[in-house]
Tab-separated table of C-alpha atoms in Angstrom:
chain	number	residue	atom	x	y	z
A	1	MET	CA	0.001	0.014	0.016
A	2	THR	CA	1.398	3.362	-1.037
A	3	ARG	CA	1.631	5.967	1.642
A	4	SER	CA	0.624	9.570	1.049
A	5	PRO	CA	3.369	12.148	0.997
A	6	ALA	CA	1.827	13.720	4.163
A	7	LYS	CA	2.033	10.295	5.944
A	8	THR	CA	5.593	9.671	4.759
A	9	ARG	CA	6.676	13.084	6.027
A	10	GLU	CA	5.032	12.457	9.329
A	11	ARG	CA	6.795	9.169	9.689
A	12	LEU	CA	10.148	10.765	8.909
A	13	LEU	CA	9.535	13.467	11.527
A	14	ASN	CA	8.527	11.011	14.197
A	15	ALA	CA	11.560	8.818	13.385
A	16	ALA	CA	13.782	11.877	13.449
A	17	ILE	CA	12.531	12.707	16.990
A	18	GLU	CA	13.092	9.305	18.174
A	19	VAL	CA	16.687	9.037	16.731
A	20	PHE	CA	17.754	12.545	17.665
A	21	SER	CA	16.436	12.113	21.290
A	22	ALA	CA	18.303	8.794	21.619
A	23	LYS	CA	21.604	9.593	19.786
A	24	GLY	CA	21.846	13.296	19.639
A	25	PHE	CA	22.296	15.410	16.609
A	26	MET	CA	25.781	14.484	15.801
A	27	GLY	CA	25.253	10.781	16.515
A	28	ALA	CA	22.088	10.495	14.476
A	29	SER	CA	22.390	9.493	10.808
A	30	THR	CA	19.911	9.934	8.010
A	31	ARG	CA	20.337	6.276	7.244
A	32	GLU	CA	19.155	5.300	10.747
A	33	ILE	CA	16.265	7.808	10.643
A	34	ALA	CA	15.164	6.340	7.277
A	35	ARG	CA	15.361	2.859	8.714
A	36	VAL	CA	13.220	3.723	11.757
A	37	ALA	CA	10.713	5.437	9.390
A	38	GLU	CA	10.680	2.294	7.227
A	39	VAL	CA	11.655	4.224	4.038
A	40	ASN	CA	14.925	4.189	2.100
A	41	GLU	CA	17.441	7.080	2.508
A	42	VAL	CA	16.699	8.414	-0.911
A	43	THR	CA	13.090	8.963	0.073
A	44	LEU	CA	14.293	10.938	3.117
A	45	PHE	CA	16.386	13.291	0.922
A	46	ARG	CA	13.313	13.874	-1.266
A	47	TYR	CA	11.654	15.542	1.682
A	48	PHE	CA	14.694	16.947	3.547
A	49	GLN	CA	17.891	17.981	1.728
A	50	SER	CA	20.056	17.715	4.844
A	51	LYS	CA	20.110	16.601	8.438
A	52	GLU	CA	20.056	20.147	9.539
A	53	GLN	CA	16.926	20.863	7.504
A	54	LEU	CA	15.356	17.803	9.118
A	55	LEU	CA	16.176	19.090	12.574
A	56	GLY	CA	14.535	22.451	11.734
A	57	ALA	CA	11.403	20.590	10.513
A	58	VAL	CA	11.298	18.631	13.727
A	59	ALA	CA	11.474	21.848	15.745
A	60	GLN	CA	8.504	23.295	13.783
A	61	HIS	CA	6.651	20.106	14.148
A	62	ILE	CA	6.759	20.128	17.887
A	63	THR	CA	5.908	23.844	18.188
A	64	ALA	CA	3.034	23.665	15.744
A	65	LEU	CA	0.254	22.928	18.134
A	66	LYS	CA	1.251	25.662	20.570
A	67	LEU	CA	1.756	28.191	17.736
A	68	GLU	CA	-1.739	27.465	16.414
A	69	ALA	CA	-3.284	27.737	19.924
A	70	ILE	CA	-1.770	31.217	20.498
A	71	SER	CA	-2.062	32.627	17.040
A	72	HIS	CA	-5.541	34.160	17.390
A	73	GLN	CA	-4.760	36.816	19.842
A	74	ALA	CA	-8.201	38.499	19.376
A	75	GLU	CA	-9.620	35.414	21.147
A	76	TRP	CA	-7.411	35.967	24.297
A	77	THR	CA	-9.226	37.318	27.366
A	78	GLN	CA	-6.714	40.246	27.752
A	79	ASP	CA	-6.605	39.360	31.337
A	80	LEU	CA	-2.858	39.194	31.991
A	81	GLN	CA	-3.006	36.452	34.513
A	82	VAL	CA	-5.473	34.239	32.724
A	83	ASP	CA	-3.740	34.565	29.342
A	84	LEU	CA	-0.250	33.966	30.710
A	85	LEU	CA	-1.409	30.908	32.539
A	86	HIS	CA	-2.791	29.443	29.367
A	87	TYR	CA	0.441	30.218	27.502
A	88	ALA	CA	2.517	28.681	30.243
A	89	GLN	CA	0.419	25.486	30.272
A	90	LEU	CA	0.728	25.034	26.576
A	91	HIS	CA	4.599	25.779	26.794
A	92	ASP	CA	4.999	23.223	29.572
A	93	GLN	CA	2.993	20.683	27.673
A	94	MET	CA	5.282	21.090	24.657
A	95	LEU	CA	8.422	20.795	26.823
A	96	GLU	CA	7.077	17.694	28.719
A	97	GLU	CA	6.051	15.876	25.517
A	98	ASN	CA	9.488	16.474	23.947
A	99	GLU	CA	11.638	16.292	27.067
A	100	ALA	CA	14.206	13.871	25.581
A	101	LEU	CA	14.711	15.940	22.490
A	102	ILE	CA	15.147	19.148	24.450
A	103	ARG	CA	17.585	17.509	26.809
A	104	MET	CA	19.563	16.332	23.799
A	105	PHE	CA	19.629	19.805	22.327
A	106	ILE	CA	20.845	21.373	25.538
A	107	GLY	CA	23.509	18.768	26.107
A	108	GLU	CA	24.988	19.059	22.688
A	109	ALA	CA	24.514	22.753	22.197
A	110	GLN	CA	28.196	23.415	22.225
A	111	ARG	CA	28.912	20.719	19.701
A	112	HIS	CA	26.217	21.425	17.135
A	113	PRO	CA	27.202	23.054	13.894
A	114	ASP	CA	26.106	26.634	13.581
A	115	GLU	CA	23.482	25.816	10.906
A	116	ALA	CA	21.809	23.214	13.206
A	117	ILE	CA	21.567	25.705	16.124
A	118	GLN	CA	20.166	28.375	13.799
A	119	VAL	CA	17.509	26.286	12.160
A	120	PHE	CA	16.335	25.007	15.659
A	121	GLN	CA	16.264	28.380	17.162
A	122	GLN	CA	14.393	29.888	14.240
A	123	ALA	CA	11.465	27.439	14.737
A	124	PHE	CA	10.918	28.837	18.259
A	125	LEU	CA	11.163	32.454	17.316
A	126	PRO	CA	7.466	32.724	16.285
A	127	LEU	CA	6.363	31.595	19.767
A	128	ARG	CA	8.654	34.154	21.368
A	129	GLU	CA	7.401	36.966	19.098
A	130	LYS	CA	3.781	36.148	19.679
A	131	LEU	CA	4.279	36.532	23.533
A	132	ILE	CA	6.362	39.756	22.958
A	133	ALA	CA	3.430	41.110	20.772
A	134	TYR	CA	0.844	40.152	23.447
A	135	LEU	CA	2.818	42.007	26.180
A	136	ARG	CA	3.404	45.044	23.912
A	137	SER	CA	-0.425	45.282	23.610
A	138	GLY	CA	-0.553	45.022	27.374
A	139	ILE	CA	1.585	48.079	27.580
A	140	GLU	CA	-0.926	49.924	25.372
A	141	ARG	CA	-3.777	48.735	27.501
A	142	GLY	CA	-1.951	49.751	30.757
A	143	THR	CA	-1.679	46.266	32.263
A	144	VAL	CA	2.018	45.921	31.567
A	145	ARG	CA	4.796	48.230	32.868
A	146	PRO	CA	5.976	50.462	29.949
A	147	ASP	CA	9.544	50.123	31.047
A	148	ALA	CA	9.511	46.266	30.786
A	149	ASP	CA	12.247	44.859	28.513
A	150	LEU	CA	9.938	42.551	26.678
A	151	PRO	CA	12.517	40.301	24.923
A	152	MET	CA	14.348	39.808	28.196
A	153	VAL	CA	11.245	39.115	30.317
A	154	VAL	CA	9.851	36.684	27.829
A	155	ASP	CA	13.200	34.749	27.954
A	156	GLN	CA	13.109	34.871	31.785
A	157	PHE	CA	9.524	33.466	31.852
A	158	THR	CA	10.193	30.570	29.445
A	159	GLY	CA	13.368	29.882	31.192
A	160	MET	CA	11.531	29.302	34.474
A	161	LEU	CA	9.210	26.880	32.652
A	162	LEU	CA	12.118	25.089	31.162
A	163	ALA	CA	13.845	24.776	34.498
A	164	GLY	CA	10.749	23.353	36.041
A	165	MET	CA	10.463	20.631	33.388
A	166	LEU	CA	14.091	19.671	33.741
A	167	ARG	CA	13.905	19.496	37.526
A	168	ARG	CA	10.913	17.200	37.371
A	169	HIS	CA	12.953	14.641	35.475
A	170	VAL	CA	16.244	14.884	37.539
A	171	ALA	CA	15.251	15.592	41.056
A	172	LEU	CA	13.875	12.768	43.286
A	173	ALA	CA	13.301	14.779	46.317
A	174	VAL	CA	9.702	15.750	47.236
A	175	ARG	CA	9.468	19.399	46.895
A	176	GLY	CA	6.100	20.083	48.372
A	177	TYR	CA	4.358	21.385	45.292
A	178	SER	CA	2.768	19.962	42.094
A	179	ARG	CA	3.535	20.632	38.471
A	180	ASP	CA	0.346	22.634	38.254
A	181	ARG	CA	1.328	24.726	41.283
A	182	TYR	CA	4.787	25.434	39.941
A	183	ILE	CA	3.360	26.699	36.614
A	184	ALA	CA	0.903	28.882	38.401
A	185	GLY	CA	3.589	30.202	40.658
A	186	CYS	CA	5.817	31.152	37.622
A	187	VAL	CA	2.853	33.104	36.180
A	188	GLU	CA	2.288	34.809	39.516
A	189	THR	CA	5.925	35.876	39.905
A	190	PHE	CA	6.014	37.027	36.274
A	191	VAL	CA	2.771	39.073	36.564
A	192	ARG	CA	4.137	40.679	39.793
A	193	GLY	CA	7.204	41.726	37.951
A	194	ILE	CA	5.759	43.209	34.755
A	195	GLY	CA	2.237	44.129	35.700
A	196	THR	CA	1.115	47.654	36.540
A	197	PRO	CA	0.058	48.341	40.171
A	198	THR	CA	-3.578	48.467	38.983
A	199	GLU	CA	-3.286	44.985	37.416
A	200	PRO	CA	-5.174	42.498	39.724
A	201	LEU	CA	-3.375	39.299	40.762
A	202	GLN	CA	-5.452	36.315	41.283
A	203	ARG	CA	-3.670	33.521	43.080
A	204	ALA	CA	-4.359	30.141	41.467
A	205	PRO	CA	-5.609	27.523	43.887
A	206	THR	CA	-2.979	25.037	44.974
A	207	GLY	CA	-4.900	22.148	43.371
A	208	ALA	CA	-5.549	23.865	40.041
A	209	CYS	CA	-5.634	21.323	37.292
A	210	LEU	CA	-4.237	21.743	33.795
A	211	ASN	CA	-6.914	21.905	31.104
A	212	LEU	CA	-4.778	21.046	28.069
A	213	PRO	CA	-5.700	19.902	24.557
A	214	GLN	CA	-4.617	16.385	23.881
A	215	SER	CA	-1.773	16.004	21.482
A	216	ASN	CA	0.037	13.101	19.871
A	217	LEU	CA	3.154	15.146	19.063
A	218	GLY	CA	6.145	12.944	19.867
A	219	ASN	CA	4.089	10.006	21.110
A	220	GLU	CA	6.203	7.506	19.226
A	221	ALA	CA	9.378	9.238	20.475
A	222	ASN	CA	8.198	9.963	23.997
A	223	SER	CA	9.952	13.249	24.092
A	224	LEU	CA	12.291	19.618	23.808
């Protein structure tokens, strides 16, 4: 039975996630990725001209769900606390689902060729720009401090979320808070830092549950 081009591309992306996660960028080969995808290497190169291009496609693949969810900013509540909690939940879900791939990238960041770093980072820039644009509109609405360095605070916010995901997978000690509470706490801290004095801060209940859309991204690979 002949697979459709879309199905073949999906198989290649899922295979690449699996192999990159297990062997790293430098250790992965296009031959191995093609084998896991159950296609020949020539077929792989019909879809992706190089391993670097494939890595960039993988990065775009794992960010697609989150980018779609946050693209329609007119549908956001314009409540800083509510909207940032939603963004944080989606971001954390993406990190959790692709933990092995993200850990690989962090571990090999110093050894990746410049092109690989560039294509991977470019895939995440739209997510960063969407949040910067939202906070810029918050300045116009008077809910965000006008002196906030938006690129810097966005990096600080997503950095807190990344640190939380990594800690969940390496620290065995009981820390006295849940994943949900950590995410809500990151949002509270962030809003306290960038919100104007008139912006109300609603503390999320300790037992708040994530209400996230189900996704099968990276299910075969089990892992940014």
